[in-house]
Coordinates of C-alpha atoms in Angstrom, one line a residue:
Chain C
M1 CA 0.0 0.0 0.0
P2 CA 1.6 3.3 -1.0
S3 CA 2.1 5.6 2.0
N4 CA 2.6 8.8 0.1
I5 CA -1.2 9.3 -0.4
S6 CA -3.8 9.6 2.2
L7 CA -6.4 6.9 3.0
L8 CA -9.2 9.2 1.9
A9 CA -7.6 9.7 -1.6
L10 CA -7.1 5.9 -1.9
V11 CA -10.7 5.3 -1.0
L12 CA -11.8 7.9 -3.6
I13 CA -9.6 6.5 -6.3
T14 CA -10.9 3.0 -5.6
I15 CA -14.5 4.1 -5.8
V16 CA -13.9 5.9 -9.1
K17 CA -12.1 2.9 -10.5
G18 CA -15.0 0.6 -9.3
A19 CA -17.6 2.9 -10.9
V20 CA -15.7 3.0 -14.2
L21 CA -15.4 -0.8 -14.2
I22 CA -19.1 -1.4 -13.5
G23 CA -20.0 1.0 -16.3
A24 CA -17.7 -0.8 -18.6
L25 CA -19.1 -4.2 -17.7
L26 CA -22.7 -3.0 -18.2
M27 CA -21.7 -1.8 -21.7
A28 CA -20.0 -5.1 -22.2
F29 CA -23.3 -6.8 -21.3
A30 CA -25.3 -4.5 -23.7
Y31 CA -22.9 -5.1 -26.6
G32 CA -22.4 -8.7 -25.7
T33 CA -26.1 -9.3 -26.5
W34 CA -25.6 -7.4 -29.8
L35 CA -22.5 -9.3 -30.8
E36 CA -24.1 -12.6 -30.0
R37 CA -27.3 -11.9 -32.0
R38 CA -25.3 -10.5 -35.0
L39 CA -22.9 -13.5 -35.0
V40 CA -25.5 -16.2 -34.5
G41 CA -27.4 -14.5 -37.3
R42 CA -24.4 -14.9 -39.6
F43 CA -23.8 -18.5 -38.5
Q44 CA -27.4 -19.3 -39.4
L45 CA -27.3 -17.4 -42.7
R46 CA -29.5 -14.5 -41.4
L47 CA -28.6 -10.9 -40.9
G48 CA -29.3 -10.4 -37.3
P49 CA -30.6 -7.1 -35.8
N50 CA -29.4 -4.4 -38.2
R51 CA -32.3 -1.9 -38.2
V52 CA -31.7 0.3 -35.2
G53 CA -28.8 2.6 -35.8
P54 CA -25.8 1.8 -38.1
L55 CA -25.1 -2.0 -38.1
G56 CA -27.9 -2.2 -35.5
L57 CA -25.6 -0.7 -32.9
M58 CA -28.5 1.0 -31.1
Q59 CA -30.4 -2.3 -30.7
P60 CA -29.2 -2.8 -27.0
M61 CA -30.5 0.7 -26.1
A62 CA -33.9 0.0 -27.7
D63 CA -34.0 -3.4 -25.8
G64 CA -33.1 -1.7 -22.6
V65 CA -35.8 0.9 -22.9
K66 CA -38.3 -1.8 -23.7
V67 CA -37.3 -3.9 -20.8
I68 CA -37.5 -1.0 -18.3
F69 CA -41.0 -0.1 -19.3
K70 CA -42.3 -3.7 -19.0
E71 CA -44.7 -4.6 -16.2
D72 CA -42.9 -5.6 -13.0
F73 CA -45.0 -8.5 -11.6
V74 CA -44.6 -11.1 -8.9
P75 CA -46.3 -14.5 -9.4
A76 CA -49.1 -15.5 -7.0
Q77 CA -47.8 -17.2 -3.8
A78 CA -44.2 -16.5 -4.7
D79 CA -41.8 -16.0 -1.8
R80 CA -41.3 -12.2 -2.2
L81 CA -38.0 -11.9 -0.4
A82 CA -36.3 -14.6 -2.3
Y83 CA -38.0 -13.6 -5.6
W84 CA -36.5 -10.1 -5.3
L85 CA -33.2 -11.2 -3.9
A86 CA -32.3 -13.8 -6.6
P87 CA -31.7 -11.5 -9.7
A88 CA -29.9 -8.9 -7.5
L89 CA -27.6 -11.5 -6.0
V90 CA -26.5 -13.0 -9.4
V91 CA -25.6 -9.6 -10.8
A92 CA -23.9 -8.4 -7.6
V93 CA -21.8 -11.6 -7.4
A94 CA -20.8 -11.4 -11.1
L95 CA -19.6 -7.7 -10.7
T96 CA -17.8 -8.3 -7.3
A97 CA -15.6 -11.0 -8.8
F98 CA -14.0 -8.4 -11.1
A99 CA -12.5 -6.6 -8.1
V100 CA -9.3 -8.7 -8.3
I101 CA -9.0 -9.1 -12.1
P102 CA -6.0 -7.2 -13.4
F103 CA -6.6 -5.7 -16.9
G104 CA -3.1 -4.4 -17.4
P105 CA 0.4 -4.4 -15.9
P106 CA 0.8 -3.2 -12.3
S107 CA 3.6 -0.9 -13.4
V108 CA 1.1 1.6 -14.9
K109 CA 0.2 3.8 -12.0
L110 CA -2.1 6.7 -11.4
F111 CA -1.5 8.8 -8.2
G112 CA 0.8 6.0 -7.0
V113 CA -1.7 3.2 -7.2
P114 CA -2.0 0.6 -10.0
L115 CA -4.5 1.8 -12.6
F116 CA -5.7 -1.4 -14.1
Y117 CA -7.0 -3.4 -11.1
I118 CA -8.9 -2.5 -8.0
S119 CA -7.1 -4.7 -5.5
N120 CA -4.5 -7.4 -5.3
V121 CA -5.0 -9.8 -2.4
N122 CA -2.9 -12.7 -1.2
V123 CA -5.7 -15.3 -1.9
G124 CA -6.3 -13.8 -5.4
I125 CA -7.9 -16.5 -7.6
L126 CA -9.4 -18.2 -4.6
L127 CA -11.4 -15.1 -3.8
I128 CA -12.9 -15.2 -7.3
L129 CA -13.9 -18.9 -6.8
A130 CA -15.4 -17.9 -3.4
V131 CA -17.4 -15.0 -4.8
T132 CA -18.7 -16.9 -7.8
S133 CA -19.8 -19.8 -5.6
I134 CA -22.3 -17.5 -4.0
G135 CA -23.9 -17.1 -7.4
A136 CA -25.5 -20.5 -7.2
Y137 CA -27.9 -19.1 -4.6
G138 CA -29.4 -16.6 -7.1
V139 CA -30.2 -19.5 -9.4
I140 CA -31.6 -21.9 -6.9
L141 CA -33.6 -19.1 -5.1
G142 CA -35.0 -17.8 -8.3
G143 CA -36.2 -21.3 -9.2
W144 CA -37.7 -21.9 -5.8
A145 CA -39.2 -18.5 -5.1
S146 CA -41.2 -18.4 -8.4
N147 CA -43.6 -21.2 -7.0
S148 CA -43.5 -23.0 -10.4
K149 CA -42.6 -26.6 -11.1
Y150 CA -40.6 -25.6 -14.3
S151 CA -38.6 -23.0 -12.4
L152 CA -37.9 -25.4 -9.4
L153 CA -36.7 -28.1 -11.7
G154 CA -34.5 -25.7 -13.7
G155 CA -33.1 -24.2 -10.5
L156 CA -32.3 -27.7 -9.0
R157 CA -30.7 -28.8 -12.3
S158 CA -28.6 -25.7 -12.5
T159 CA -27.3 -25.9 -9.0
A160 CA -26.3 -29.6 -9.5
Q161 CA -24.5 -28.6 -12.6
L162 CA -22.7 -25.6 -11.0
I163 CA -21.5 -27.7 -8.1
S164 CA -20.4 -30.6 -10.3
Y165 CA -18.3 -28.5 -12.7
E166 CA -16.9 -26.2 -10.0
L167 CA -14.8 -29.1 -8.9
G168 CA -13.3 -29.7 -12.3
V169 CA -12.7 -26.0 -12.8
G170 CA -11.0 -25.7 -9.4
L171 CA -8.7 -28.6 -10.1
A172 CA -7.8 -27.3 -13.5
I173 CA -6.9 -23.9 -12.0
L174 CA -4.8 -25.7 -9.4
G175 CA -2.5 -27.0 -12.1
V176 CA -1.6 -23.4 -13.1
I177 CA -1.3 -22.4 -9.4
L178 CA 1.2 -25.3 -8.9
L179 CA 3.3 -24.0 -11.8
A180 CA 3.2 -20.4 -10.6
G181 CA 3.6 -21.0 -6.9
T182 CA 1.4 -18.1 -6.1
L183 CA -2.3 -17.2 -6.0
E184 CA -1.9 -13.6 -7.0
L185 CA -3.1 -12.9 -10.5
P186 CA -0.6 -10.1 -11.4
Q187 CA 2.3 -12.4 -10.5
I188 CA 0.9 -15.3 -12.4
V189 CA 0.7 -13.1 -15.5
E190 CA 4.2 -11.7 -15.0
Q191 CA 5.6 -15.2 -15.0
Q192 CA 4.2 -15.7 -18.5
A193 CA 6.3 -12.9 -20.0
G194 CA 8.8 -13.7 -22.8
T195 CA 9.1 -16.5 -25.3
W196 CA 10.5 -20.0 -25.7
F197 CA 12.9 -20.5 -28.6
G198 CA 12.3 -16.9 -29.7
F199 CA 8.8 -17.3 -31.1
L200 CA 6.5 -19.3 -28.8
P201 CA 5.0 -17.1 -26.1
R202 CA 5.6 -18.5 -22.6
W203 CA 1.9 -18.9 -21.9
N204 CA 0.6 -21.5 -19.6
I205 CA -1.7 -23.0 -22.3
F206 CA 1.4 -24.7 -23.8
L207 CA 2.3 -26.1 -20.4
Q208 CA -1.2 -27.0 -19.4
P209 CA -3.1 -27.9 -22.6
L210 CA -5.3 -30.4 -20.8
G211 CA -5.9 -28.0 -18.0
F212 CA -7.0 -25.3 -20.5
L213 CA -9.4 -27.7 -22.2
L214 CA -10.9 -28.8 -18.9
Y215 CA -11.2 -25.2 -17.7
S216 CA -13.0 -24.2 -20.9
I217 CA -15.5 -27.1 -20.6
G218 CA -16.1 -26.2 -17.0
A219 CA -16.5 -22.5 -17.9
L220 CA -19.1 -23.3 -20.5
A221 CA -21.0 -25.4 -18.0
E222 CA -20.7 -22.9 -15.1
T223 CA -22.1 -20.0 -17.3
N224 CA -25.0 -22.2 -18.4
R225 CA -24.0 -21.7 -22.1
A226 CA -24.7 -24.1 -25.0
P227 CA -24.1 -27.0 -25.2
F228 CA -24.5 -27.1 -21.4
D229 CA -27.5 -24.7 -21.2
L230 CA -29.8 -27.3 -19.7
P231 CA -31.0 -25.2 -16.8
E232 CA -32.6 -22.8 -19.3
A233 CA -33.6 -25.4 -22.0
E234 CA -36.5 -23.8 -23.8
Q235 CA -38.1 -27.0 -25.1
E236 CA -38.1 -29.0 -21.8
L237 CA -38.2 -26.4 -19.0
T238 CA -39.4 -23.2 -20.8
T239 CA -36.2 -21.5 -19.8
G240 CA -36.0 -23.1 -16.4
Y241 CA -35.5 -20.9 -13.3
Q242 CA -36.2 -17.7 -15.3
T243 CA -39.7 -18.8 -16.4
E244 CA -41.6 -16.6 -14.0
Y245 CA -39.4 -13.6 -14.3
G246 CA -40.2 -10.7 -16.5
G247 CA -39.1 -7.2 -17.4
M248 CA -36.1 -5.8 -15.6
K249 CA -35.6 -8.8 -13.3
S250 CA -35.4 -11.2 -16.2
A251 CA -32.9 -8.8 -17.9
M252 CA -30.8 -9.0 -14.8
F253 CA -30.4 -12.7 -15.1
Y254 CA -29.2 -12.1 -18.7
M255 CA -26.9 -9.4 -17.4
A256 CA -25.3 -11.8 -15.0
E257 CA -24.9 -14.4 -17.7
Y258 CA -23.0 -12.1 -20.0
I259 CA -20.9 -10.6 -17.3
D260 CA -20.1 -14.2 -16.2
I261 CA -19.0 -15.0 -19.7
V262 CA -16.6 -12.0 -19.6
L263 CA -15.4 -13.1 -16.2
V264 CA -14.6 -16.7 -17.2
S265 CA -12.9 -15.4 -20.4
S266 CA -10.8 -13.0 -18.3
I267 CA -9.8 -15.7 -15.9
A268 CA -8.9 -18.0 -18.9
T269 CA -6.8 -15.1 -20.4
L270 CA -5.0 -14.4 -17.2
L271 CA -4.2 -18.0 -16.3
F272 CA -3.6 -19.6 -19.6
L273 CA -3.2 -17.0 -22.3
G274 CA -0.7 -14.7 -20.7
G275 CA -3.0 -11.9 -19.6
W276 CA -1.8 -8.6 -20.9
Q277 CA 1.5 -10.0 -22.3
G278 CA 2.1 -9.3 -26.0
P279 CA 4.4 -7.5 -28.4
F280 CA 5.8 -4.1 -27.5
I281 CA 4.6 -4.4 -23.9
Q282 CA 8.1 -3.4 -22.5
Q283 CA 8.1 -0.2 -24.5
L284 CA 4.5 0.8 -23.9
P285 CA 3.0 -0.9 -20.8
G286 CA -0.4 0.7 -21.4
L287 CA -0.7 -1.5 -24.6
G288 CA -1.3 -4.5 -22.3
V289 CA -4.9 -3.6 -21.8
L290 CA -5.4 -3.9 -25.6
W291 CA -3.9 -7.4 -25.7
F292 CA -6.0 -8.4 -22.7
L293 CA -9.2 -7.2 -24.4
V294 CA -8.3 -8.9 -27.7
K295 CA -7.7 -12.2 -25.9
V296 CA -11.0 -11.9 -23.9
L297 CA -12.9 -11.1 -27.1
A298 CA -11.5 -14.1 -28.9
F299 CA -12.6 -16.3 -26.0
V300 CA -16.1 -14.7 -26.0
F301 CA -16.2 -15.3 -29.8
I302 CA -15.5 -19.0 -29.3
F303 CA -18.3 -19.1 -26.7
I304 CA -20.8 -17.8 -29.3
W305 CA -19.4 -20.0 -32.1
L306 CA -19.9 -23.1 -29.9
R307 CA -23.5 -22.0 -29.2
A308 CA -24.3 -21.7 -32.9
T309 CA -22.6 -25.1 -33.7
L310 CA -23.2 -27.7 -31.0
P311 CA -26.5 -29.3 -30.1
R312 CA -27.5 -29.4 -26.4
I313 CA -26.6 -32.6 -24.6
R314 CA -28.9 -34.6 -22.3
Y315 CA -28.9 -34.1 -18.6
D316 CA -27.5 -37.5 -17.8
Q317 CA -24.8 -37.0 -20.4
L318 CA -23.9 -33.7 -18.7
M319 CA -23.6 -35.3 -15.3
D320 CA -21.6 -38.2 -16.8
L321 CA -19.2 -35.8 -18.5
G322 CA -18.7 -33.8 -15.3
W323 CA -18.1 -36.6 -12.9
K324 CA -16.7 -39.4 -15.1
V325 CA -14.6 -37.4 -17.6
V326 CA -13.7 -33.9 -16.4
L327 CA -13.1 -34.7 -12.8
P328 CA -10.8 -37.7 -13.2
L329 CA -8.9 -36.0 -16.0
A330 CA -8.5 -32.9 -13.9
L331 CA -7.1 -35.0 -11.1
L332 CA -4.7 -36.7 -13.5
N333 CA -3.6 -33.4 -14.8
L334 CA -3.0 -32.1 -11.3
L335 CA -1.0 -35.3 -10.3
L336 CA 1.2 -35.1 -13.5
T337 CA 1.8 -31.3 -12.9
A338 CA 2.8 -31.9 -9.3
L339 CA 5.2 -34.7 -10.3
I340 CA 6.8 -32.5 -13.0
V341 CA 7.1 -29.5 -10.7
L342 CA 8.8 -31.8 -8.1
I343 CA 11.3 -33.5 -10.4
W344 CA 12.1 -30.5 -12.8
P345 CA 14.8 -29.0 -10.5
W346 CA 16.2 -32.5 -10.0
L347 CA 16.6 -32.9 -13.7
G348 CA 18.6 -29.7 -13.8
G349 CA 15.9 -27.6 -15.5
G350 CA 15.4 -24.0 -14.3
G351 CA 12.3 -22.0 -13.7
Chain E
M1 CA -7.1 -3.7 17.7
I2 CA -10.3 -5.3 19.0
P3 CA -9.6 -7.3 22.3
S4 CA -9.9 -11.0 21.8
I5 CA -12.4 -11.2 24.6
D6 CA -15.0 -9.4 22.4
Y7 CA -14.6 -12.1 19.8
L8 CA -14.9 -14.9 22.4
L9 CA -18.0 -13.3 23.9
L10 CA -19.6 -13.1 20.4
S11 CA -18.6 -16.7 19.8
A12 CA -20.3 -17.7 23.1
A13 CA -23.4 -15.8 22.1
L14 CA -23.6 -17.5 18.7
F15 CA -23.0 -20.9 20.3
S16 CA -25.8 -20.4 22.8
I17 CA -28.1 -19.3 20.0
G18 CA -27.2 -22.4 18.1
A19 CA -27.9 -24.5 21.2
A20 CA -31.2 -22.8 21.7
G21 CA -32.2 -23.6 18.1
A22 CA -31.2 -27.2 18.4
L23 CA -33.4 -27.5 21.6
L24 CA -36.3 -25.4 20.4
R25 CA -37.0 -26.4 16.9
R26 CA -38.6 -29.7 15.8
N27 CA -37.9 -29.4 12.1
A28 CA -34.9 -31.7 11.6
L29 CA -33.4 -29.5 9.0
I30 CA -33.4 -26.4 11.2
V31 CA -32.0 -28.4 14.1
F32 CA -29.2 -29.4 11.8
I33 CA -28.5 -25.8 10.7
S34 CA -28.4 -24.9 14.4
I35 CA -25.7 -27.5 15.0
E36 CA -23.8 -25.9 12.1
L37 CA -24.2 -22.5 13.8
M38 CA -22.6 -24.0 16.9
L39 CA -19.6 -25.4 14.9
N40 CA -19.1 -21.9 13.3
A41 CA -19.1 -20.3 16.7
V42 CA -16.4 -22.7 17.8
N43 CA -14.4 -21.8 14.6
L44 CA -14.6 -18.1 15.5
S45 CA -13.1 -18.8 18.9
F46 CA -10.4 -21.0 17.4
V47 CA -9.4 -18.1 15.1
A48 CA -9.6 -15.6 17.9
F49 CA -7.3 -17.7 20.1
A50 CA -4.9 -18.1 17.1
R51 CA -4.5 -14.3 17.0
Q52 CA -4.4 -14.0 20.8
L53 CA -1.5 -16.5 21.0
G54 CA 0.2 -15.5 17.7
D55 CA 0.0 -19.1 16.6
M56 CA -1.3 -20.5 13.4
T57 CA -2.4 -23.8 14.9
G58 CA -5.8 -22.4 15.8
Q59 CA -6.5 -21.5 12.1
V60 CA -5.5 -25.0 11.0
Y61 CA -8.0 -26.5 13.4
V62 CA -10.7 -24.6 11.6
F63 CA -10.0 -26.8 8.5
F64 CA -10.5 -30.0 10.5
V65 CA -13.8 -28.6 11.9
L66 CA -14.8 -27.9 8.3
V67 CA -14.1 -31.5 7.3
V68 CA -16.1 -32.8 10.2
A69 CA -19.0 -30.4 9.3
A70 CA -18.9 -31.5 5.7
A71 CA -18.9 -35.2 6.5
E72 CA -21.7 -34.7 9.1
V73 CA -23.9 -32.7 6.7
V74 CA -23.6 -35.3 4.0
V75 CA -24.5 -38.2 6.2
G76 CA -27.1 -36.2 8.2
L77 CA -29.0 -35.0 5.2
A78 CA -29.0 -38.5 3.8
I79 CA -30.6 -39.7 7.0
I80 CA -33.2 -36.9 6.9
V81 CA -34.0 -37.8 3.3
S82 CA -34.5 -41.4 4.1
I83 CA -36.6 -40.6 7.2
Y84 CA -38.7 -38.3 5.0
R85 CA -39.2 -41.2 2.5
T86 CA -40.6 -43.5 5.1
R87 CA -42.8 -41.1 7.1
A88 CA -43.3 -38.0 4.9
S89 CA -42.2 -35.7 7.7
V90 CA -39.1 -34.0 8.9
D91 CA -40.5 -33.3 12.4
V92 CA -38.1 -34.9 14.9
D93 CA -41.0 -35.7 17.2
D94 CA -42.5 -38.0 14.6
A95 CA -39.5 -40.3 14.6
D96 CA -40.3 -41.9 17.9
N97 CA -40.4 -45.6 17.0
L98 CA -38.2 -46.5 19.9
R99 CA -40.4 -44.8 22.5
G100 CA -41.6 -47.2 25.1
Chain O
M1 CA -12.6 1.7 11.2
E2 CA -11.8 -1.7 12.7
Q3 CA -14.1 -1.0 15.6
V4 CA -17.0 0.0 13.4
L5 CA -16.6 -3.1 11.2
F6 CA -16.4 -5.5 14.2
W7 CA -19.5 -4.2 15.9
L8 CA -21.4 -4.0 12.7
M9 CA -20.5 -7.6 11.8
A10 CA -21.2 -8.8 15.4
V11 CA -24.7 -7.3 15.4
V12 CA -25.3 -8.7 11.9
A13 CA -24.1 -12.2 13.0
V14 CA -26.2 -12.3 16.1
V15 CA -29.4 -10.9 14.5
S16 CA -29.1 -13.3 11.5
A17 CA -28.4 -16.2 13.9
L18 CA -31.6 -15.4 15.8
T19 CA -33.5 -15.2 12.5
T20 CA -32.0 -18.6 11.6
I21 CA -33.5 -20.4 14.6
S22 CA -36.8 -18.5 14.7
S23 CA -37.9 -18.3 11.1
R24 CA -41.0 -20.3 10.1
R25 CA -39.8 -21.1 6.6
P26 CA -36.7 -23.4 6.3
V27 CA -35.5 -21.5 3.2
H28 CA -35.5 -18.2 5.1
S29 CA -33.5 -20.0 7.9
A30 CA -30.9 -21.1 5.4
L31 CA -30.7 -17.6 3.9
A32 CA -30.2 -16.1 7.4
F33 CA -27.5 -18.6 8.1
L34 CA -25.8 -17.6 4.9
V35 CA -25.7 -14.0 6.2
T36 CA -24.2 -15.3 9.5
L37 CA -21.5 -17.2 7.5
L38 CA -20.6 -14.2 5.5
S39 CA -20.3 -11.9 8.5
L40 CA -18.1 -14.5 10.2
A41 CA -15.9 -14.5 7.1
V42 CA -15.5 -10.7 7.5
L43 CA -14.6 -11.3 11.2
F44 CA -12.0 -13.9 10.1
L45 CA -10.5 -11.2 7.9
L46 CA -10.3 -8.8 10.8
L47 CA -8.5 -11.6 12.8
S48 CA -5.9 -11.8 9.9
A49 CA -7.1 -15.2 8.8
Q50 CA -7.5 -14.5 5.1
F51 CA -7.3 -18.1 3.9
V52 CA -9.7 -19.3 6.5
A53 CA -12.2 -16.6 5.5
V54 CA -12.1 -17.5 1.8
I55 CA -12.3 -21.2 2.6
Q56 CA -15.3 -20.5 4.9
I57 CA -17.1 -19.0 1.9
I58 CA -16.1 -21.6 -0.6
I59 CA -16.9 -24.6 1.5
Y60 CA -19.6 -23.5 3.9
A61 CA -21.5 -21.0 1.9
G62 CA -20.7 -22.4 -1.5
A63 CA -21.1 -26.1 -0.9
I64 CA -22.5 -27.1 2.5
L65 CA -25.4 -24.6 2.7
V66 CA -26.3 -25.1 -1.0
L67 CA -26.7 -28.8 -0.2
F68 CA -29.0 -27.8 2.7
L69 CA -31.1 -25.6 0.3
F70 CA -31.1 -28.5 -2.1
V71 CA -32.6 -30.9 0.4
I72 CA -35.1 -28.3 1.8
M73 CA -36.4 -27.7 -1.7
L74 CA -36.4 -31.4 -2.6
L75 CA -38.5 -32.3 0.5
N76 CA -40.5 -29.0 0.0
A77 CA -41.1 -29.1 3.7
Q78 CA -42.9 -25.9 4.8
S79 CA -42.5 -25.5 8.5
G80 CA -42.1 -29.2 8.9
E81 CA -43.4 -29.0 12.5
G82 CA -46.7 -30.7 13.3
P83 CA -49.3 -28.8 15.2
Q84 CA -49.4 -31.1 18.2
I85 CA -46.7 -30.4 20.8
K86 CA -45.6 -33.6 22.5
L87 CA -43.5 -31.8 25.1
P88 CA -45.2 -28.7 26.5
S89 CA -42.3 -27.5 28.5
Q90 CA -39.9 -27.7 25.6
R91 CA -39.9 -24.0 24.7
P92 CA -39.4 -22.3 28.1
L93 CA -36.9 -25.1 29.1
A94 CA -34.9 -24.6 25.9
I95 CA -34.7 -20.9 26.3
A96 CA -33.7 -21.1 29.9
L97 CA -31.0 -23.6 29.2
A98 CA -29.6 -21.5 26.4
L99 CA -29.5 -18.4 28.6
L100 CA -27.8 -20.5 31.3
L101 CA -25.2 -21.7 28.8
F102 CA -24.5 -18.1 27.6
G103 CA -24.3 -16.9 31.2
G104 CA -21.9 -19.7 32.2
L105 CA -19.7 -19.2 29.1
S106 CA -19.4 -15.5 29.5
Y107 CA -18.7 -15.8 33.3
L108 CA -15.9 -18.3 32.5
L109 CA -14.5 -16.1 29.7
L110 CA -14.6 -12.8 31.7
S111 CA -13.2 -14.4 34.9
S112 CA -10.1 -16.0 33.2
P113 CA -7.3 -13.5 32.4
L114 CA -6.3 -13.5 28.7
G115 CA -3.4 -11.1 29.0
A116 CA -2.0 -9.0 26.2
A117 CA -2.1 -10.5 22.7
R118 CA 1.2 -11.9 21.6
P119 CA 2.8 -10.4 18.4
L120 CA 1.7 -12.1 15.2
P121 CA 4.3 -14.0 13.2
A122 CA 5.0 -12.7 9.7
G123 CA 2.6 -13.9 7.0
M124 CA -0.1 -14.9 9.6
G125 CA -3.1 -16.4 7.9
T126 CA -1.7 -16.5 4.3
V127 CA -2.0 -19.6 2.2
Q128 CA 1.7 -20.3 2.5
A129 CA 1.7 -20.2 6.3
V130 CA -1.4 -22.4 6.6
G131 CA 0.0 -24.9 4.1
G132 CA 3.3 -25.0 5.8
I133 CA 1.7 -26.0 9.2
L134 CA -0.9 -28.3 7.7
F135 CA 1.6 -30.4 5.7
N136 CA 4.4 -30.4 8.3
H137 CA 2.8 -30.7 11.7
F138 CA -0.7 -32.1 10.8
L139 CA 0.1 -34.5 8.0
L140 CA -1.5 -37.5 9.6
P141 CA -4.7 -35.8 10.7
F142 CA -4.9 -34.3 7.2
E143 CA -4.8 -37.8 5.7
V144 CA -7.3 -39.1 8.2
A145 CA -9.6 -36.3 7.4
S146 CA -9.6 -37.4 3.7
V147 CA -10.6 -40.9 4.8
L148 CA -13.4 -39.4 6.9
L149 CA -14.7 -37.5 3.9
L150 CA -14.6 -40.7 1.8
V151 CA -16.6 -42.5 4.6
G152 CA -19.1 -39.7 4.5
V153 CA -19.5 -40.0 0.7
I154 CA -20.0 -43.7 0.8
G155 CA -22.4 -43.4 3.7
A156 CA -24.6 -40.9 1.9
V157 CA -24.7 -43.1 -1.2
V158 CA -25.7 -46.2 0.8
L159 CA -28.3 -44.3 2.8
T160 CA -30.1 -42.6 -0.2
V161 CA -29.9 -45.2 -3.0
K162 CA -33.3 -47.1 -2.9
E163 CA -33.3 -50.9 -2.7
D164 CA -35.1 -51.4 -5.9
E165 CA -32.9 -49.2 -8.0
Q166 CA -29.5 -50.5 -7.1
P167 CA -27.0 -49.7 -9.8
K168 CA -26.3 -52.6 -12.1

């Protein structure tokens, strides 16, 4: 903590940074929906929304205005407390997790504090896991509070799915943590600087290919995206836990979904794709943010691509995949990584 | 710095509330949550003593309490589910087959 | 700052604990207990136990309590308490015993001298420090704990799988 500025100034800077971040994430949600609709349109040989504004760029605004003016109703015999709490909880949790995500190198400072992240804590990545694990409550409460069979089934399915894949994701992340020897995200990224043999970036994806694959599968499942979007399967459950939600509260569930996509993409970028590392980063550290955003966008694009390509899998297949494929493979990956980390110095290798 | 005694008194209050819940309620699930509350109160005093004594051991004990709590919840909830299957009730007063 | 945070969290913890044991609907009980767990996590942070605080949220709030909610919703038990009271003296007796317990505990705590807090070692409560102690001094208990969890898993499966749908 820098001692040359007062506590008050630090608090003010942090509040401003948080407000800017939240604003940026809400914009990311708005244009995430636009990007997805345009891209899925292309994949399906349609045009997608292109009427409102140039390239349909004003479409999210129009949708926002529509959603705000919709009737805000509560189903009969719903549990009011839980019904209101659920959408607020999922959005709050998704936003909070970004507090420890570094968007750029810590060397770029404003008033003596790093500009590109809000805080750096010793438990780093674990804090993100802790915060996102609270998100399961929003889903299960939303399903239960609506007093509807479809919603309840969707909520229960979704919670089971979240808990099952959280294990795989946690173990996949542990592989990277073993290599890095730290939980702090800025340090994990710093260790991925430079190249091997002069051309191959020292990204963790090349050391942990299996871990990256397992993390990506788990990330798809945790954000309830296709092909794992069973909790909101239209045909079977009429969009599951969101069935009885309308207007702004329904939009908040979507908001949380898109912010979660950005979150898991950011974590994948930081842990496996070298975060803000890229060409010319030494000369111009601020460029790091651009590399970071490019990598996150690429990951988001793959998310949308998968949705347009893959059919939804059955619920029993989902559970089989989670417990009988992802979990054992993640354990194997962890064991191998631990072994290599142990014998690498003994073989005479460095770093 | 907050004196450790404040944490310990808070822990005692939470433990007593948990004990009251376990004695008062007849819904097996809430009795169970009350027991979890008591375990958490104990965790708080472990961590408070760890700071008081400047010794990490107290914090490590919290992990063992967590393990016990997890194992207890898994088996306990399974027992509640199977009781519910046979008598369609989670009232602990209804499970009185052994009463003379 | 620290004072304000402690008293705020202490009040939140006690009020939510009281809500937990007095709420009519089990789901509200579980939610109130979630608030208790989160306020305890903040208190752990104040006691420089960062790792314990995070684990508290991941394991307790993220896994154990979700399992509770799962079962509550599965059984869809409303209050779950029948109208007939088999033990009329239960309520006053329980409250009296709990008050007695609190009185006894606080008497013991206040009458035993704690002395000044010893200085904290460097890196208190970090992942490295916890890991160092756990894997050096508590290796055997750690391994035994894993066996205990395995027994728990097997026990749950044995208890809940119905006789007529044994896996092939």
